[in-house]
Amino acid sequence: MSLPSVLFVCGRNAIRSPMGEALWRLRFGSDVIARSCGVIPAAFVDPFMVSVMLEKKVDLEDFSPIALNGVGEPPADLIVSLSTAADRMAKEYAARTGAEFQAWPIPDPSETGGNRDMKVAAYRETRDAIAARIAQWQPTSKSA
């Protein structure tokens, strides 16, 4: 089975979509084509995201958020939206490029209140939820 190239999309490309990109590579190997972007990219990557990804030996400290319209070529085979706010634009992009679209709604951990430990726990839950979705992923006739 050949793995599809994948593009993970979220609102800001600072938490969920970079996690998705990195976790896809962690699961399937560094040779797979995995990218990420945001509808409106953040100026910098979220430090809590960097911290919880380092727990999995993935260093995203130098990651730079990019916009959906800055993804470039080649288009991905599979577009995964991790945010309901990104669904419409990600779906339109998939339709324009002929890619398969999947929505994996994952809550934004940056919206979690409380102390630092509570925030870190929310980021871990997000990371683990994305990893679980990737582990359960099965190719469809379009993505295979």
mmCIF file with all atom_site columns, C-alpha atoms in Angstrom:
data_model
loop_
_atom_site.group_PDB
_atom_site.id
_atom_site.type_symbol
_atom_site.label_atom_id
_atom_site.label_alt_id
_atom_site.label_comp_id
_atom_site.label_asym_id
_atom_site.label_entity_id
_atom_site.label_seq_id
_atom_site.pdbx_PDB_ins_code
_atom_site.Cartn_x
_atom_site.Cartn_y
_atom_site.Cartn_z
_atom_site.occupancy
_atom_site.B_iso_or_equiv
_atom_site.pdbx_formal_charge
_atom_site.auth_seq_id
_atom_site.auth_comp_id
_atom_site.auth_asym_id
_atom_site.auth_atom_id
_atom_site.pdbx_PDB_model_num
ATOM 1   C CA . MET A 1 1   ? 0.000   0.000  0.000  1.00 0.00 ? 1   MET A CA 1
ATOM 2   C CA . SER A 1 2   ? 1.275   3.415  -0.969 1.00 0.00 ? 2   SER A CA 1
ATOM 3   C CA . LEU A 1 3   ? 0.530   6.141  1.542  1.00 0.00 ? 3   LEU A CA 1
ATOM 4   C CA . PRO A 1 4   ? -1.118  9.316  0.292  1.00 0.00 ? 4   PRO A CA 1
ATOM 5   C CA . SER A 1 5   ? 0.486   12.689 0.648  1.00 0.00 ? 5   SER A CA 1
ATOM 6   C CA . VAL A 1 6   ? -1.433  14.495 3.370  1.00 0.00 ? 6   VAL A CA 1
ATOM 7   C CA . LEU A 1 7   ? -2.126  18.097 4.307  1.00 0.00 ? 7   LEU A CA 1
ATOM 8   C CA . PHE A 1 8   ? -3.355  18.856 7.823  1.00 0.00 ? 8   PHE A CA 1
ATOM 9   C CA . VAL A 1 9   ? -5.322  22.103 8.173  1.00 0.00 ? 9   VAL A CA 1
ATOM 10  C CA . CYS A 1 10  ? -6.420  24.021 11.263 1.00 0.00 ? 10  CYS A CA 1
ATOM 11  C CA . GLY A 1 11  ? -7.155  27.629 12.084 1.00 0.00 ? 11  GLY A CA 1
ATOM 12  C CA . ARG A 1 12  ? -3.677  28.998 12.838 1.00 0.00 ? 12  ARG A CA 1
ATOM 13  C CA . ASN A 1 13  ? -1.145  26.223 11.998 1.00 0.00 ? 13  ASN A CA 1
ATOM 14  C CA . ALA A 1 14  ? 0.309   26.634 15.474 1.00 0.00 ? 14  ALA A CA 1
ATOM 15  C CA . ILE A 1 15  ? -1.003  23.606 17.404 1.00 0.00 ? 15  ILE A CA 1
ATOM 16  C CA . ARG A 1 16  ? -3.179  20.911 15.826 1.00 0.00 ? 16  ARG A CA 1
ATOM 17  C CA . SER A 1 17  ? -2.025  20.841 12.209 1.00 0.00 ? 17  SER A CA 1
ATOM 18  C CA . PRO A 1 18  ? 1.718   20.809 12.995 1.00 0.00 ? 18  PRO A CA 1
ATOM 19  C CA . MET A 1 19  ? 0.988   18.022 15.483 1.00 0.00 ? 19  MET A CA 1
ATOM 20  C CA . GLY A 1 20  ? -0.845  16.131 12.732 1.00 0.00 ? 20  GLY A CA 1
ATOM 21  C CA . GLU A 1 21  ? 1.999   16.586 10.262 1.00 0.00 ? 21  GLU A CA 1
ATOM 22  C CA . ALA A 1 22  ? 4.632   15.423 12.757 1.00 0.00 ? 22  ALA A CA 1
ATOM 23  C CA . LEU A 1 23  ? 2.567   12.535 14.127 1.00 0.00 ? 23  LEU A CA 1
ATOM 24  C CA . TRP A 1 24  ? 1.806   11.272 10.594 1.00 0.00 ? 24  TRP A CA 1
ATOM 25  C CA . ARG A 1 25  ? 5.551   11.141 9.911  1.00 0.00 ? 25  ARG A CA 1
ATOM 26  C CA . LEU A 1 26  ? 6.196   9.544  13.294 1.00 0.00 ? 26  LEU A CA 1
ATOM 27  C CA . ARG A 1 27  ? 3.653   6.824  12.502 1.00 0.00 ? 27  ARG A CA 1
ATOM 28  C CA . PHE A 1 28  ? 4.474   6.186  8.831  1.00 0.00 ? 28  PHE A CA 1
ATOM 29  C CA . GLY A 1 29  ? 8.111   7.254  8.496  1.00 0.00 ? 29  GLY A CA 1
ATOM 30  C CA . SER A 1 30  ? 10.006  10.346 7.475  1.00 0.00 ? 30  SER A CA 1
ATOM 31  C CA . ASP A 1 31  ? 9.745   9.516  3.758  1.00 0.00 ? 31  ASP A CA 1
ATOM 32  C CA . VAL A 1 32  ? 5.993   10.172 3.616  1.00 0.00 ? 32  VAL A CA 1
ATOM 33  C CA . ILE A 1 33  ? 4.802   13.526 2.346  1.00 0.00 ? 33  ILE A CA 1
ATOM 34  C CA . ALA A 1 34  ? 3.025   15.330 5.161  1.00 0.00 ? 34  ALA A CA 1
ATOM 35  C CA . ARG A 1 35  ? 2.472   19.063 5.421  1.00 0.00 ? 35  ARG A CA 1
ATOM 36  C CA . SER A 1 36  ? 0.331   21.438 7.438  1.00 0.00 ? 36  SER A CA 1
ATOM 37  C CA . CYS A 1 37  ? -1.133  24.903 7.194  1.00 0.00 ? 37  CYS A CA 1
ATOM 38  C CA . GLY A 1 38  ? -3.644  27.250 8.748  1.00 0.00 ? 38  GLY A CA 1
ATOM 39  C CA . VAL A 1 39  ? -6.535  29.301 7.466  1.00 0.00 ? 39  VAL A CA 1
ATOM 40  C CA . ILE A 1 40  ? -4.976  32.405 9.055  1.00 0.00 ? 40  ILE A CA 1
ATOM 41  C CA . PRO A 1 41  ? -1.491  31.417 10.244 1.00 0.00 ? 41  PRO A CA 1
ATOM 42  C CA . ALA A 1 42  ? -0.164  32.446 13.625 1.00 0.00 ? 42  ALA A CA 1
ATOM 43  C CA . ALA A 1 43  ? 2.977   34.542 13.872 1.00 0.00 ? 43  ALA A CA 1
ATOM 44  C CA . PHE A 1 44  ? 4.732   31.768 15.792 1.00 0.00 ? 44  PHE A CA 1
ATOM 45  C CA . VAL A 1 45  ? 4.260   28.202 16.933 1.00 0.00 ? 45  VAL A CA 1
ATOM 46  C CA . ASP A 1 46  ? 2.568   27.553 20.284 1.00 0.00 ? 46  ASP A CA 1
ATOM 47  C CA . PRO A 1 47  ? 5.140   26.789 23.034 1.00 0.00 ? 47  PRO A CA 1
ATOM 48  C CA . PHE A 1 48  ? 2.852   24.314 24.822 1.00 0.00 ? 48  PHE A CA 1
ATOM 49  C CA . MET A 1 49  ? 2.560   22.367 21.553 1.00 0.00 ? 49  MET A CA 1
ATOM 50  C CA . VAL A 1 50  ? 6.341   22.297 21.217 1.00 0.00 ? 50  VAL A CA 1
ATOM 51  C CA . SER A 1 51  ? 6.639   21.066 24.802 1.00 0.00 ? 51  SER A CA 1
ATOM 52  C CA . VAL A 1 52  ? 4.200   18.153 24.490 1.00 0.00 ? 52  VAL A CA 1
ATOM 53  C CA . MET A 1 53  ? 5.642   17.095 21.133 1.00 0.00 ? 53  MET A CA 1
ATOM 54  C CA . LEU A 1 54  ? 9.122   16.986 22.671 1.00 0.00 ? 54  LEU A CA 1
ATOM 55  C CA . GLU A 1 55  ? 7.726   14.350 25.037 1.00 0.00 ? 55  GLU A CA 1
ATOM 56  C CA . LYS A 1 56  ? 7.399   12.178 21.899 1.00 0.00 ? 56  LYS A CA 1
ATOM 57  C CA . LYS A 1 57  ? 10.933  13.112 20.771 1.00 0.00 ? 57  LYS A CA 1
ATOM 58  C CA . VAL A 1 58  ? 9.599   15.420 18.045 1.00 0.00 ? 58  VAL A CA 1
ATOM 59  C CA . ASP A 1 59  ? 11.201  18.873 17.954 1.00 0.00 ? 59  ASP A CA 1
ATOM 60  C CA . LEU A 1 60  ? 8.935   21.511 16.402 1.00 0.00 ? 60  LEU A CA 1
ATOM 61  C CA . GLU A 1 61  ? 10.612  24.544 17.959 1.00 0.00 ? 61  GLU A CA 1
ATOM 62  C CA . ASP A 1 62  ? 11.691  25.861 14.530 1.00 0.00 ? 62  ASP A CA 1
ATOM 63  C CA . PHE A 1 63  ? 8.325   25.183 12.873 1.00 0.00 ? 63  PHE A CA 1
ATOM 64  C CA . SER A 1 64  ? 6.936   28.180 10.954 1.00 0.00 ? 64  SER A CA 1
ATOM 65  C CA . PRO A 1 65  ? 3.157   28.465 10.485 1.00 0.00 ? 65  PRO A CA 1
ATOM 66  C CA . ILE A 1 66  ? 1.972   28.959 6.896  1.00 0.00 ? 66  ILE A CA 1
ATOM 67  C CA . ALA A 1 67  ? -1.328  29.794 5.241  1.00 0.00 ? 67  ALA A CA 1
ATOM 68  C CA . LEU A 1 68  ? -3.417  27.393 3.184  1.00 0.00 ? 68  LEU A CA 1
ATOM 69  C CA . ASN A 1 69  ? -2.771  29.520 0.091  1.00 0.00 ? 69  ASN A CA 1
ATOM 70  C CA . GLY A 1 70  ? 0.988   29.217 0.749  1.00 0.00 ? 70  GLY A CA 1
ATOM 71  C CA . VAL A 1 71  ? 1.154   25.419 0.652  1.00 0.00 ? 71  VAL A CA 1
ATOM 72  C CA . GLY A 1 72  ? 2.380   25.177 -2.935 1.00 0.00 ? 72  GLY A CA 1
ATOM 73  C CA . GLU A 1 73  ? 2.873   22.131 -5.108 1.00 0.00 ? 73  GLU A CA 1
ATOM 74  C CA . PRO A 1 74  ? 2.357   19.284 -5.376 1.00 0.00 ? 74  PRO A CA 1
ATOM 75  C CA . PRO A 1 75  ? -1.195  19.170 -4.068 1.00 0.00 ? 75  PRO A CA 1
ATOM 76  C CA . ALA A 1 76  ? -1.884  16.560 -1.398 1.00 0.00 ? 76  ALA A CA 1
ATOM 77  C CA . ASP A 1 77  ? -3.917  13.399 -1.977 1.00 0.00 ? 77  ASP A CA 1
ATOM 78  C CA . LEU A 1 78  ? -5.646  13.744 1.394  1.00 0.00 ? 78  LEU A CA 1
ATOM 79  C CA . ILE A 1 79  ? -6.725  16.948 3.147  1.00 0.00 ? 79  ILE A CA 1
ATOM 80  C CA . VAL A 1 80  ? -7.497  16.555 6.860  1.00 0.00 ? 80  VAL A CA 1
ATOM 81  C CA . SER A 1 81  ? -9.214  19.419 8.665  1.00 0.00 ? 81  SER A CA 1
ATOM 82  C CA . LEU A 1 82  ? -8.597  19.345 12.408 1.00 0.00 ? 82  LEU A CA 1
ATOM 83  C CA . SER A 1 83  ? -10.768 22.373 13.155 1.00 0.00 ? 83  SER A CA 1
ATOM 84  C CA . THR A 1 84  ? -14.409 23.042 12.357 1.00 0.00 ? 84  THR A CA 1
ATOM 85  C CA . ALA A 1 85  ? -13.353 26.637 11.632 1.00 0.00 ? 85  ALA A CA 1
ATOM 86  C CA . ALA A 1 86  ? -11.075 25.327 8.858  1.00 0.00 ? 86  ALA A CA 1
ATOM 87  C CA . ASP A 1 87  ? -13.520 22.803 7.368  1.00 0.00 ? 87  ASP A CA 1
ATOM 88  C CA . ARG A 1 88  ? -15.032 25.027 4.681  1.00 0.00 ? 88  ARG A CA 1
ATOM 89  C CA . MET A 1 89  ? -11.734 26.294 3.269  1.00 0.00 ? 89  MET A CA 1
ATOM 90  C CA . ALA A 1 90  ? -10.071 22.882 3.532  1.00 0.00 ? 90  ALA A CA 1
ATOM 91  C CA . LYS A 1 91  ? -13.008 21.243 1.751  1.00 0.00 ? 91  LYS A CA 1
ATOM 92  C CA . GLU A 1 92  ? -12.926 23.871 -1.017 1.00 0.00 ? 92  GLU A CA 1
ATOM 93  C CA . TYR A 1 93  ? -9.169  23.366 -1.399 1.00 0.00 ? 93  TYR A CA 1
ATOM 94  C CA . ALA A 1 94  ? -9.653  19.592 -1.631 1.00 0.00 ? 94  ALA A CA 1
ATOM 95  C CA . ALA A 1 95  ? -12.353 20.025 -4.293 1.00 0.00 ? 95  ALA A CA 1
ATOM 96  C CA . ARG A 1 96  ? -10.124 22.399 -6.300 1.00 0.00 ? 96  ARG A CA 1
ATOM 97  C CA . THR A 1 97  ? -7.137  20.050 -6.204 1.00 0.00 ? 97  THR A CA 1
ATOM 98  C CA . GLY A 1 98  ? -9.011  16.748 -6.550 1.00 0.00 ? 98  GLY A CA 1
ATOM 99  C CA . ALA A 1 99  ? -7.944  15.572 -3.096 1.00 0.00 ? 99  ALA A CA 1
ATOM 100 C CA . GLU A 1 100 ? -9.935  13.495 -0.658 1.00 0.00 ? 100 GLU A CA 1
ATOM 101 C CA . PHE A 1 101 ? -11.296 15.545 2.261  1.00 0.00 ? 101 PHE A CA 1
ATOM 102 C CA . GLN A 1 102 ? -11.709 14.282 5.825  1.00 0.00 ? 102 GLN A CA 1
ATOM 103 C CA . ALA A 1 103 ? -12.820 16.255 8.881  1.00 0.00 ? 103 ALA A CA 1
ATOM 104 C CA . TRP A 1 104 ? -11.323 15.188 12.200 1.00 0.00 ? 104 TRP A CA 1
ATOM 105 C CA . PRO A 1 105 ? -12.716 17.787 14.630 1.00 0.00 ? 105 PRO A CA 1
ATOM 106 C CA . ILE A 1 106 ? -10.240 18.126 17.490 1.00 0.00 ? 106 ILE A CA 1
ATOM 107 C CA . PRO A 1 107 ? -10.829 20.738 20.235 1.00 0.00 ? 107 PRO A CA 1
ATOM 108 C CA . ASP A 1 108 ? -8.377  23.631 20.448 1.00 0.00 ? 108 ASP A CA 1
ATOM 109 C CA . PRO A 1 109 ? -6.331  23.120 23.641 1.00 0.00 ? 109 PRO A CA 1
ATOM 110 C CA . SER A 1 110 ? -5.400  26.806 23.797 1.00 0.00 ? 110 SER A CA 1
ATOM 111 C CA . GLU A 1 111 ? -8.991  27.507 24.854 1.00 0.00 ? 111 GLU A CA 1
ATOM 112 C CA . THR A 1 112 ? -8.477  25.505 28.059 1.00 0.00 ? 112 THR A CA 1
ATOM 113 C CA . GLY A 1 113 ? -8.393  27.588 31.215 1.00 0.00 ? 113 GLY A CA 1
ATOM 114 C CA . GLY A 1 114 ? -6.695  26.837 34.480 1.00 0.00 ? 114 GLY A CA 1
ATOM 115 C CA . ASN A 1 115 ? -3.137  26.519 35.633 1.00 0.00 ? 115 ASN A CA 1
ATOM 116 C CA . ARG A 1 116 ? -0.126  25.396 33.598 1.00 0.00 ? 116 ARG A CA 1
ATOM 117 C CA . ASP A 1 117 ? -0.610  21.713 34.468 1.00 0.00 ? 117 ASP A CA 1
ATOM 118 C CA . MET A 1 118 ? -4.212  21.833 33.257 1.00 0.00 ? 118 MET A CA 1
ATOM 119 C CA . LYS A 1 119 ? -3.159  23.485 29.999 1.00 0.00 ? 119 LYS A CA 1
ATOM 120 C CA . VAL A 1 120 ? -0.367  20.971 29.384 1.00 0.00 ? 120 VAL A CA 1
ATOM 121 C CA . ALA A 1 121 ? -2.835  18.140 30.047 1.00 0.00 ? 121 ALA A CA 1
ATOM 122 C CA . ALA A 1 122 ? -5.184  19.600 27.418 1.00 0.00 ? 122 ALA A CA 1
ATOM 123 C CA . TYR A 1 123 ? -2.358  19.782 24.877 1.00 0.00 ? 123 TYR A CA 1
ATOM 124 C CA . ARG A 1 124 ? -1.422  16.169 25.616 1.00 0.00 ? 124 ARG A CA 1
ATOM 125 C CA . GLU A 1 125 ? -5.056  15.139 25.090 1.00 0.00 ? 125 GLU A CA 1
ATOM 126 C CA . THR A 1 126 ? -5.046  16.922 21.743 1.00 0.00 ? 126 THR A CA 1
ATOM 127 C CA . ARG A 1 127 ? -1.777  15.289 20.693 1.00 0.00 ? 127 ARG A CA 1
ATOM 128 C CA . ASP A 1 128 ? -3.021  11.867 21.745 1.00 0.00 ? 128 ASP A CA 1
ATOM 129 C CA . ALA A 1 129 ? -6.402  12.346 20.024 1.00 0.00 ? 129 ALA A CA 1
ATOM 130 C CA . ILE A 1 130 ? -4.667  13.201 16.744 1.00 0.00 ? 130 ILE A CA 1
ATOM 131 C CA . ALA A 1 131 ? -2.293  10.243 17.145 1.00 0.00 ? 131 ALA A CA 1
ATOM 132 C CA . ALA A 1 132 ? -5.274  7.943  17.767 1.00 0.00 ? 132 ALA A CA 1
ATOM 133 C CA . ARG A 1 133 ? -7.045  9.180  14.614 1.00 0.00 ? 133 ARG A CA 1
ATOM 134 C CA . ILE A 1 134 ? -3.876  8.595  12.605 1.00 0.00 ? 134 ILE A CA 1
ATOM 135 C CA . ALA A 1 135 ? -3.527  5.087  14.076 1.00 0.00 ? 135 ALA A CA 1
ATOM 136 C CA . GLN A 1 136 ? -7.134  4.324  13.068 1.00 0.00 ? 136 GLN A CA 1
ATOM 137 C CA . TRP A 1 137 ? -6.771  5.818  9.578  1.00 0.00 ? 137 TRP A CA 1
ATOM 138 C CA . GLN A 1 138 ? -7.571  3.471  6.728  1.00 0.00 ? 138 GLN A CA 1
ATOM 139 C CA . PRO A 1 139 ? -7.062  4.296  3.057  1.00 0.00 ? 139 PRO A CA 1
ATOM 140 C CA . THR A 1 140 ? -10.146 4.752  0.923  1.00 0.00 ? 140 THR A CA 1
ATOM 141 C CA . SER A 1 141 ? -10.292 3.940  -2.764 1.00 0.00 ? 141 SER A CA 1
ATOM 142 C CA . LYS A 1 142 ? -9.493  7.603  -3.449 1.00 0.00 ? 142 LYS A CA 1
ATOM 143 C CA . SER A 1 143 ? -6.518  7.859  -1.057 1.00 0.00 ? 143 SER A CA 1
ATOM 144 C CA . ALA A 1 144 ? -4.968  4.440  -1.777 1.00 0.00 ? 144 ALA A CA 1
#
